[in-house]
PDB file of C-alpha atoms in Angstrom:
ATOM      1  CA  GLY A 999      73.929 132.430 112.743  1.00  0.00           C
ATOM      2  CA  PRO A1000      76.278 135.279 113.660  1.00  0.00           C
ATOM      3  CA  ARG A1001      79.582 134.583 115.406  1.00  0.00           C
ATOM      4  CA  GLY A1002      79.227 133.906 119.114  1.00  0.00           C
ATOM      5  CA  ALA A1003      75.565 132.959 118.710  1.00  0.00           C
ATOM      6  CA  PRO A1004      74.236 131.012 121.693  1.00  0.00           C
ATOM      7  CA  PRO A1005      74.335 127.220 121.276  1.00  0.00           C
ATOM      8  CA  ARG A1006      70.507 127.082 121.438  1.00  0.00           C
ATOM      9  CA  LEU A1007      70.343 128.944 118.123  1.00  0.00           C
ATOM     10  CA  MET A1008      72.872 126.522 116.706  1.00  0.00           C
ATOM     11  CA  ARG A1009      70.791 123.533 117.753  1.00  0.00           C
ATOM     12  CA  LEU A1010      67.794 125.141 116.062  1.00  0.00           C
ATOM     13  CA  TRP A1011      69.887 125.572 112.927  1.00  0.00           C
ATOM     14  CA  LEU A1012      70.911 121.894 113.057  1.00  0.00           C
ATOM     15  CA  ARG A1013      67.238 120.948 113.190  1.00  0.00           C
ATOM     16  CA  CYS A1014      66.504 123.211 110.216  1.00  0.00           C
ATOM     17  CA  VAL A1015      69.359 121.823 108.152  1.00  0.00           C
ATOM     18  CA  PRO A1016      67.506 118.883 106.553  1.00  0.00           C
ATOM     19  CA  GLN A1017      64.812 121.163 105.089  1.00  0.00           C
ATOM     20  CA  VAL A1018      67.402 123.734 104.023  1.00  0.00           C
ATOM     21  CA  VAL A1019      69.518 121.071 102.356  1.00  0.00           C
ATOM     22  CA  GLU A1020      66.532 119.407 100.651  1.00  0.00           C
ATOM     23  CA  ARG A1021      65.239 122.699  99.302  1.00  0.00           C
ATOM     24  CA  CYS A1022      68.651 123.946  98.214  1.00  0.00           C
ATOM     25  CA  VAL A1023      68.679 124.781  94.496  1.00  0.00           C
ATOM     26  CA  ALA A1024      72.206 126.027  93.872  1.00  0.00           C
ATOM     27  CA  ALA A1025      75.716 126.038  95.261  1.00  0.00           C
ATOM     28  CA  ALA A1026      78.961 127.835  94.506  1.00  0.00           C
ATOM     29  CA  GLY A1027      82.392 127.864  96.099  1.00  0.00           C
ATOM     30  CA  TYR A1028      85.143 130.453  95.930  1.00  0.00           C
ATOM     31  CA  SER A1029      88.409 129.059  94.495  1.00  0.00           C
ATOM     32  CA  VAL A1030      89.224 125.883  96.487  1.00  0.00           C
ATOM     33  CA  GLY A1031      85.667 126.144  97.901  1.00  0.00           C
ATOM     34  CA  GLU A1032      84.385 124.776  94.586  1.00  0.00           C
ATOM     35  CA  PHE A1033      85.414 121.322  95.797  1.00  0.00           C
ATOM     36  CA  ALA A1034      83.196 121.744  98.877  1.00  0.00           C
ATOM     37  CA  ALA A1035      80.286 122.930  96.701  1.00  0.00           C
ATOM     38  CA  LEU A1036      80.684 119.882  94.426  1.00  0.00           C
ATOM     39  CA  VAL A1037      80.844 117.512  97.418  1.00  0.00           C
ATOM     40  CA  PHE A1038      77.663 119.109  98.777  1.00  0.00           C
ATOM     41  CA  ALA A1039      75.979 118.639  95.386  1.00  0.00           C
ATOM     42  CA  GLY A1040      76.897 114.941  95.314  1.00  0.00           C
ATOM     43  CA  ALA A1041      79.324 115.261  92.391  1.00  0.00           C
ATOM     44  CA  LEU A1042      82.437 114.303  94.377  1.00  0.00           C
ATOM     45  CA  GLY A1043      83.036 112.023  97.338  1.00  0.00           C
ATOM     46  CA  PHE A1044      84.360 113.815 100.436  1.00  0.00           C
ATOM     47  CA  ALA A1045      87.554 111.758 100.827  1.00  0.00           C
ATOM     48  CA  GLU A1046      88.407 111.967  97.111  1.00  0.00           C
ATOM     49  CA  ALA A1047      87.793 115.703  97.072  1.00  0.00           C
ATOM     50  CA  LEU A1048      90.050 116.131 100.095  1.00  0.00           C
ATOM     51  CA  TYR A1049      92.805 114.201  98.325  1.00  0.00           C
ATOM     52  CA  ALA A1050      92.382 116.280  95.136  1.00  0.00           C
ATOM     53  CA  VAL A1051      92.572 119.492  97.210  1.00  0.00           C
ATOM     54  CA  LYS A1052      95.807 118.264  98.835  1.00  0.00           C
ATOM     55  CA  VAL A1053      97.388 117.490  95.453  1.00  0.00           C
ATOM     56  CA  ARG A1054      96.184 120.857  94.101  1.00  0.00           C
ATOM     57  CA  ALA A1055      97.610 122.771  97.080  1.00  0.00           C
ATOM     58  CA  GLU A1056     100.988 121.044  96.900  1.00  0.00           C
ATOM     59  CA  ALA A1057     101.235 121.548  93.128  1.00  0.00           C
ATOM     60  CA  MET A1058     100.290 125.237  93.429  1.00  0.00           C
ATOM     61  CA  GLN A1059     102.825 125.713  96.225  1.00  0.00           C
ATOM     62  CA  LYS A1060     105.526 124.141  94.066  1.00  0.00           C
ATOM     63  CA  ALA A1061     104.559 126.371  91.115  1.00  0.00           C
ATOM     64  CA  SER A1062     104.748 129.395  93.448  1.00  0.00           C
ATOM     65  CA  GLU A1063     108.338 128.611  94.386  1.00  0.00           C
ATOM     66  CA  ALA A1064     109.483 128.881  90.744  1.00  0.00           C
ATOM     67  CA  VAL A1065     108.837 132.647  90.433  1.00  0.00           C
ATOM     68  CA  PRO A1066     108.741 135.494  92.991  1.00  0.00           C
ATOM     69  CA  SER A1067     105.072 136.328  92.594  1.00  0.00           C
ATOM     70  CA  GLY A1068     102.033 137.211  94.634  1.00  0.00           C
ATOM     71  CA  MET A1069      98.546 138.690  94.782  1.00  0.00           C
ATOM     72  CA  LEU A1070      97.432 142.260  95.376  1.00  0.00           C
ATOM     73  CA  SER A1071      93.949 143.178  96.558  1.00  0.00           C
ATOM     74  CA  VAL A1072      92.846 146.421  94.897  1.00  0.00           C
ATOM     75  CA  MET A1073      89.959 148.801  95.530  1.00  0.00           C
ATOM     76  CA  GLY A1074      89.460 151.374  92.829  1.00  0.00           C
ATOM     77  CA  ARG A1075      87.326 154.342  91.937  1.00  0.00           C
ATOM     78  CA  PRO A1076      84.692 153.719  89.238  1.00  0.00           C
ATOM     79  CA  GLU A1077      87.058 155.138  86.607  1.00  0.00           C
ATOM     80  CA  ALA A1078      89.895 152.730  87.467  1.00  0.00           C
ATOM     81  CA  ASN A1079      91.056 150.670  84.470  1.00  0.00           C
ATOM     82  CA  TYR A1080      92.561 147.498  85.942  1.00  0.00           C
ATOM     83  CA  LYS A1081      93.497 145.922  82.614  1.00  0.00           C
ATOM     84  CA  PHE A1082      95.386 149.015  81.476  1.00  0.00           C
ATOM     85  CA  ALA A1083      97.195 149.167  84.836  1.00  0.00           C
ATOM     86  CA  CYS A1084      98.215 145.508  84.403  1.00  0.00           C
ATOM     87  CA  LEU A1085      99.491 146.204  80.894  1.00  0.00           C
ATOM     88  CA  GLU A1086     101.665 149.069  82.137  1.00  0.00           C
ATOM     89  CA  ALA A1087     102.935 146.947  85.037  1.00  0.00           C
ATOM     90  CA  ARG A1088     103.968 144.249  82.539  1.00  0.00           C
ATOM     91  CA  LYS A1089     105.787 146.874  80.448  1.00  0.00           C
ATOM     92  CA  HIS A1090     107.578 147.993  83.612  1.00  0.00           C
ATOM     93  CA  CYS A1091     108.685 144.391  84.234  1.00  0.00           C
ATOM     94  CA  GLU A1092     109.962 144.110  80.660  1.00  0.00           C
ATOM     95  CA  SER A1093     112.036 147.238  81.221  1.00  0.00           C
ATOM     96  CA  LEU A1094     113.613 145.392  84.197  1.00  0.00           C
ATOM     97  CA  GLY A1095     114.526 142.510  81.874  1.00  0.00           C
ATOM     98  CA  ILE A1096     111.790 140.097  82.996  1.00  0.00           C
ATOM     99  CA  GLU A1097     110.710 137.943  80.057  1.00  0.00           C
ATOM    100  CA  ASN A1098     107.001 137.189  79.561  1.00  0.00           C
ATOM    101  CA  PRO A1099     105.945 138.999  82.745  1.00  0.00           C
ATOM    102  CA  VAL A1100     102.603 138.097  84.294  1.00  0.00           C
ATOM    103  CA  CYS A1101     100.226 140.684  85.756  1.00  0.00           C
ATOM    104  CA  THR A1102      96.513 140.052  85.346  1.00  0.00           C
ATOM    105  CA  ILE A1103      93.212 140.226  87.209  1.00  0.00           C
ATOM    106  CA  SER A1104      92.998 136.943  89.107  1.00  0.00           C
ATOM    107  CA  ASN A1105      89.769 137.499  91.073  1.00  0.00           C
ATOM    108  CA  TYR A1106      86.716 139.644  90.324  1.00  0.00           C
ATOM    109  CA  LEU A1107      85.197 140.301  93.749  1.00  0.00           C
ATOM    110  CA  PHE A1108      82.586 143.063  93.446  1.00  0.00           C
ATOM    111  CA  PRO A1109      82.224 146.340  91.572  1.00  0.00           C
ATOM    112  CA  ASP A1110      85.393 148.390  92.165  1.00  0.00           C
ATOM    113  CA  SER A1111      87.274 145.494  93.778  1.00  0.00           C
ATOM    114  CA  ARG A1112      89.696 143.089  92.140  1.00  0.00           C
ATOM    115  CA  VAL A1113      92.673 140.934  93.008  1.00  0.00           C
ATOM    116  CA  ILE A1114      95.613 141.374  90.654  1.00  0.00           C
ATOM    117  CA  ALA A1115      98.267 138.659  90.531  1.00  0.00           C
ATOM    118  CA  GLY A1116     101.642 138.195  88.901  1.00  0.00           C
ATOM    119  CA  HIS A1117     105.330 138.960  89.253  1.00  0.00           C
ATOM    120  CA  LEU A1118     106.178 140.767  92.498  1.00  0.00           C
ATOM    121  CA  GLN A1119     107.884 143.587  90.567  1.00  0.00           C
ATOM    122  CA  ALA A1120     104.608 144.252  88.722  1.00  0.00           C
ATOM    123  CA  LEU A1121     102.607 144.346  91.955  1.00  0.00           C
ATOM    124  CA  GLU A1122     105.149 146.680  93.583  1.00  0.00           C
ATOM    125  CA  TYR A1123     104.859 148.970  90.556  1.00  0.00           C
ATOM    126  CA  LEU A1124     101.059 149.053  90.940  1.00  0.00           C
ATOM    127  CA  GLN A1125     101.336 149.895  94.638  1.00  0.00           C
ATOM    128  CA  GLN A1126     103.769 152.744  93.908  1.00  0.00           C
ATOM    129  CA  ASN A1127     101.554 154.123  91.125  1.00  0.00           C
ATOM    130  CA  ALA A1128      98.185 153.509  92.785  1.00  0.00           C
ATOM    131  CA  GLN A1129      97.054 157.141  92.382  1.00  0.00           C
ATOM    132  CA  LYS A1130      97.798 157.203  88.658  1.00  0.00           C
ATOM    133  CA  TYR A1131      95.447 154.251  88.132  1.00  0.00           C
ATOM    134  CA  HIS A1132      92.687 155.546  90.464  1.00  0.00           C
ATOM    135  CA  PHE A1133      93.269 152.799  93.035  1.00  0.00           C
ATOM    136  CA  THR A1134      92.034 153.894  96.457  1.00  0.00           C
ATOM    137  CA  ARG A1135      93.538 150.967  98.369  1.00  0.00           C
ATOM    138  CA  THR A1136      96.077 148.245  97.618  1.00  0.00           C
ATOM    139  CA  LYS A1137      97.086 145.428  99.932  1.00  0.00           C
ATOM    140  CA  MET A1138      99.378 142.458  99.381  1.00  0.00           C
ATOM    141  CA  LEU A1139      97.643 139.197 100.246  1.00  0.00           C
ATOM    142  CA  PRO A1140      99.450 136.747 102.544  1.00  0.00           C
ATOM    143  CA  VAL A1141      99.901 134.100  99.838  1.00  0.00           C
ATOM    144  CA  SER A1142     103.013 132.625  98.304  1.00  0.00           C
ATOM    145  CA  GLY A1143     102.219 132.947  94.620  1.00  0.00           C
ATOM    146  CA  ALA A1144     100.089 134.223  91.746  1.00  0.00           C
ATOM    147  CA  PHE A1145      97.145 131.830  91.961  1.00  0.00           C
ATOM    148  CA  HIS A1146      94.656 131.831  89.079  1.00  0.00           C
ATOM    149  CA  THR A1147      97.232 133.050  86.525  1.00  0.00           C
ATOM    150  CA  ARG A1148      99.393 131.183  83.998  1.00  0.00           C
ATOM    151  CA  LEU A1149     102.199 131.101  86.587  1.00  0.00           C
ATOM    152  CA  MET A1150     100.214 128.148  87.996  1.00  0.00           C
ATOM    153  CA  GLU A1151     100.670 126.204  84.742  1.00  0.00           C
ATOM    154  CA  PRO A1152     102.948 123.591  86.443  1.00  0.00           C
ATOM    155  CA  ALA A1153     100.026 122.670  88.764  1.00  0.00           C
ATOM    156  CA  VAL A1154      97.700 121.820  85.870  1.00  0.00           C
ATOM    157  CA  GLU A1155      99.044 118.358  85.059  1.00  0.00           C
ATOM    158  CA  PRO A1156      99.136 116.962  88.643  1.00  0.00           C
ATOM    159  CA  LEU A1157      95.546 118.130  89.268  1.00  0.00           C
ATOM    160  CA  ALA A1158      94.325 116.779  85.905  1.00  0.00           C
ATOM    161  CA  GLU A1159      95.897 113.404  86.744  1.00  0.00           C
ATOM    162  CA  VAL A1160      94.280 113.113  90.168  1.00  0.00           C
ATOM    163  CA  LEU A1161      90.866 114.185  88.823  1.00  0.00           C
ATOM    164  CA  LYS A1162      91.105 111.488  86.135  1.00  0.00           C
ATOM    165  CA  SER A1163      91.429 108.871  88.859  1.00  0.00           C
ATOM    166  CA  ILE A1164      88.378 110.085  90.805  1.00  0.00           C
ATOM    167  CA  GLU A1165      84.771 109.181  90.135  1.00  0.00           C
ATOM    168  CA  ILE A1166      82.725 112.301  89.394  1.00  0.00           C
ATOM    169  CA  GLN A1167      78.915 112.317  89.101  1.00  0.00           C
ATOM    170  CA  LYS A1168      76.574 114.860  87.558  1.00  0.00           C
ATOM    171  CA  PRO A1169      75.700 117.288  90.404  1.00  0.00           C
ATOM    172  CA  LEU A1170      72.249 116.872  91.991  1.00  0.00           C
ATOM    173  CA  LEU A1171      71.750 120.641  92.070  1.00  0.00           C
ATOM    174  CA  CYS A1172      73.136 123.573  90.107  1.00  0.00           C
ATOM    175  CA  VAL A1173      76.773 124.285  90.909  1.00  0.00           C
ATOM    176  CA  TYR A1174      78.254 127.395  89.330  1.00  0.00           C
ATOM    177  CA  SER A1175      81.838 127.402  88.049  1.00  0.00           C
ATOM    178  CA  ASN A1176      84.418 130.077  88.930  1.00  0.00           C
ATOM    179  CA  VAL A1177      85.833 129.836  85.404  1.00  0.00           C
ATOM    180  CA  ASP A1178      82.818 131.114  83.464  1.00  0.00           C
ATOM    181  CA  GLY A1179      80.128 131.826  86.068  1.00  0.00           C
ATOM    182  CA  LYS A1180      77.903 129.169  84.481  1.00  0.00           C
ATOM    183  CA  LYS A1181      76.479 125.868  85.724  1.00  0.00           C
ATOM    184  CA  TYR A1182      78.508 122.670  85.579  1.00  0.00           C
ATOM    185  CA  MET A1183      76.873 120.311  83.094  1.00  0.00           C
ATOM    186  CA  HIS A1184      78.407 116.840  83.592  1.00  0.00           C
ATOM    187  CA  SER A1185      81.415 115.019  85.027  1.00  0.00           C
ATOM    188  CA  LYS A1186      83.718 115.636  82.040  1.00  0.00           C
ATOM    189  CA  HIS A1187      82.875 119.336  82.241  1.00  0.00           C
ATOM    190  CA  ILE A1188      83.697 119.375  85.991  1.00  0.00           C
ATOM    191  CA  ARG A1189      87.099 117.725  85.418  1.00  0.00           C
ATOM    192  CA  LYS A1190      87.955 120.184  82.667  1.00  0.00           C
ATOM    193  CA  LEU A1191      86.920 123.348  84.520  1.00  0.00           C
ATOM    194  CA  LEU A1192      88.416 122.438  87.910  1.00  0.00           C
ATOM    195  CA  VAL A1193      91.778 122.118  86.144  1.00  0.00           C
ATOM    196  CA  LYS A1194      91.263 125.304  84.129  1.00  0.00           C
ATOM    197  CA  GLN A1195      90.329 127.181  87.318  1.00  0.00           C
ATOM    198  CA  VAL A1196      93.920 126.968  88.594  1.00  0.00           C
ATOM    199  CA  VAL A1197      95.143 129.192  85.724  1.00  0.00           C
ATOM    200  CA  SER A1198      91.959 131.260  85.148  1.00  0.00           C
ATOM    201  CA  PRO A1199      90.586 134.257  87.011  1.00  0.00           C
ATOM    202  CA  VAL A1200      87.867 133.563  89.591  1.00  0.00           C
ATOM    203  CA  LEU A1201      84.765 135.270  88.180  1.00  0.00           C
ATOM    204  CA  TRP A1202      83.010 135.595  91.527  1.00  0.00           C
ATOM    205  CA  GLU A1203      81.209 138.881  90.838  1.00  0.00           C
ATOM    206  CA  GLN A1204      79.922 137.458  87.540  1.00  0.00           C
ATOM    207  CA  THR A1205      78.870 134.244  89.326  1.00  0.00           C
ATOM    208  CA  MET A1206      76.866 136.269  91.859  1.00  0.00           C
ATOM    209  CA  HIS A1207      75.000 137.896  88.980  1.00  0.00           C
ATOM    210  CA  SER A1208      74.295 134.474  87.398  1.00  0.00           C
ATOM    211  CA  VAL A1209      73.047 132.985  90.668  1.00  0.00           C
ATOM    212  CA  TYR A1210      70.776 135.872  91.655  1.00  0.00           C
ATOM    213  CA  GLU A1211      69.487 136.960  88.260  1.00  0.00           C
ATOM    214  CA  ARG A1212      65.687 137.078  88.440  1.00  0.00           C
ATOM    215  CA  LYS A1213      62.735 138.991  87.079  1.00  0.00           C
ATOM    216  CA  GLN A1214      61.597 142.183  88.756  1.00  0.00           C
ATOM    217  CA  GLY A1215      59.506 141.433  91.844  1.00  0.00           C
ATOM    218  CA  MET A1216      60.676 137.822  92.202  1.00  0.00           C
ATOM    219  CA  GLU A1217      61.702 136.824  95.725  1.00  0.00           C
ATOM    220  CA  PHE A1218      65.363 136.230  96.506  1.00  0.00           C
ATOM    221  CA  PRO A1219      66.297 132.836  97.967  1.00  0.00           C
ATOM    222  CA  TYR A1220      67.868 132.274 101.367  1.00  0.00           C
ATOM    223  CA  THR A1221      71.644 132.188 101.090  1.00  0.00           C
ATOM    224  CA  TYR A1222      73.888 130.365 103.553  1.00  0.00           C
ATOM    225  CA  GLU A1223      77.633 130.831 103.811  1.00  0.00           C
ATOM    226  CA  VAL A1224      78.963 127.736 105.524  1.00  0.00           C
ATOM    227  CA  GLY A1225      82.427 127.835 107.055  1.00  0.00           C
ATOM    228  CA  PRO A1226      84.836 130.225 108.724  1.00  0.00           C
ATOM    229  CA  GLY A1227      84.381 133.949 108.177  1.00  0.00           C
ATOM    230  CA  ASN A1228      81.705 135.817 106.256  1.00  0.00           C
ATOM    231  CA  GLN A1229      83.751 137.386 103.449  1.00  0.00           C
ATOM    232  CA  LEU A1230      81.471 135.965 100.752  1.00  0.00           C
ATOM    233  CA  GLY A1231      78.499 137.544 102.507  1.00  0.00           C
ATOM    234  CA  ALA A1232      80.290 140.892 102.494  1.00  0.00           C
ATOM    235  CA  ILE A1233      80.930 140.494  98.760  1.00  0.00           C
ATOM    236  CA  LEU A1234      77.299 139.505  98.116  1.00  0.00           C
ATOM    237  CA  ARG A1235      76.190 142.656  99.911  1.00  0.00           C
ATOM    238  CA  LYS A1236      78.249 144.744  97.491  1.00  0.00           C
ATOM    239  CA  CYS A1237      77.008 142.775  94.437  1.00  0.00           C
ATOM    240  CA  ASN A1238      73.329 142.491  95.334  1.00  0.00           C
ATOM    241  CA  LEU A1239      71.909 144.171  98.420  1.00  0.00           C
ATOM    242  CA  LYS A1240      68.445 142.596  98.050  1.00  0.00           C
ATOM    243  CA  ALA A1241      69.878 139.075  97.856  1.00  0.00           C
ATOM    244  CA  TRP A1242      72.134 139.831 100.841  1.00  0.00           C
ATOM    245  CA  LYS A1243      69.095 140.630 103.006  1.00  0.00           C
ATOM    246  CA  GLN A1244      68.274 136.882 102.929  1.00  0.00           C
ATOM    247  CA  TYR A1245      71.844 135.886 103.812  1.00  0.00           C
ATOM    248  CA  ARG A1246      72.893 133.866 106.879  1.00  0.00           C
ATOM    249  CA  HIS A1247      76.333 132.785 108.035  1.00  0.00           C
ATOM    250  CA  VAL A1248      76.824 129.306 109.476  1.00  0.00           C
ATOM    251  CA  ASP A1249      80.079 128.570 111.249  1.00  0.00           C
ATOM    252  CA  ALA A1250      80.877 124.871 110.876  1.00  0.00           C
ATOM    253  CA  LEU A1251      82.970 124.822 114.063  1.00  0.00           C
ATOM    254  CA  GLU A1252      80.219 126.308 116.214  1.00  0.00           C
ATOM    255  CA  ASP A1253      77.892 123.661 114.812  1.00  0.00           C
ATOM    256  CA  GLU A1254      80.141 120.862 115.994  1.00  0.00           C
ATOM    257  CA  GLU A1255      80.344 122.308 119.480  1.00  0.00           C
ATOM    258  CA  ALA A1256      76.536 122.631 119.569  1.00  0.00           C
ATOM    259  CA  ALA A1257      76.121 119.046 118.420  1.00  0.00           C
ATOM    260  CA  GLU A1258      78.335 117.841 121.251  1.00  0.00           C
ATOM    261  CA  MET A1259      76.343 119.612 123.952  1.00  0.00           C
TER     262      MET A1259
END
C-alpha cells in the first residue's frame, strides 16, 4: 500500500499475504537486496544471510577506504555514450598520474539512466564535462566507495569464505541474478554469483526485461516491492509501464505497526 496508508488496509494486506506468497513465481533484489530475495525463495536462512550481509558490508567498506572513489548517478539524453565517457575519464586520470584508473558503469537502472563508479577524479571529470557527453543530470551518491567495480576486489575473498560456510538450497521459485539478469540455477551457482556481484555491474534494467518478458497480449503479474521506499517501482515504471500498472509497494515497518494493533 502507499505510504501513510491506514492500518486497516495494512491488516487486509497481511491477510492477503499467504496467497500472494504462495502464488509468487519470481523474486529479484537490487544489490544487497539479492540476499533478501534468496531468503524469501528459501535458498538461504535468514540469520545466515544477515551474517553474510554484515561480512560483505564490512569488507566493502574496508575496500572503499583503500582508494578515494565513489558513485555518480547519471541521466543522459538518448545519444549519450556512457562507455565512451568512462574511457575518456580514465584517460584523464592517467594524465593525472593515476595508474590503472577505474571508471565504469556500475548500475544499469533504466533507459537513459546509469550509475558510474570509480576513482573520484574520474567522476569529477564527468561532472565537469557533463554537456560534452550529453548528460542531463549528474549527482554524487552518498556512498563511500565504487561498489560493483574491480575496486571492490578486496571484498571478494571474505564474502566467498563466509558463503562457503553457509548452507544454500536450490531456490523454491525463480530468483534473478544482478550479475547476468538470468535465473539462479543451484546452490553452487548462487555462491559464485553473489561473490561476483560485488565486482560486477548490477544489470537491473536487463533483469526487468527478463522478468517481464512475455508474448503480446499476455497479462502482467502483480509486482510487490517490499521494504522502505519505492525506488524500484519508479525504475519499473521507466522500464515497463504495463508491468508497473500492476505494482504495489509494501512498507515492512508499517506492516509491523499494523500487526501490533
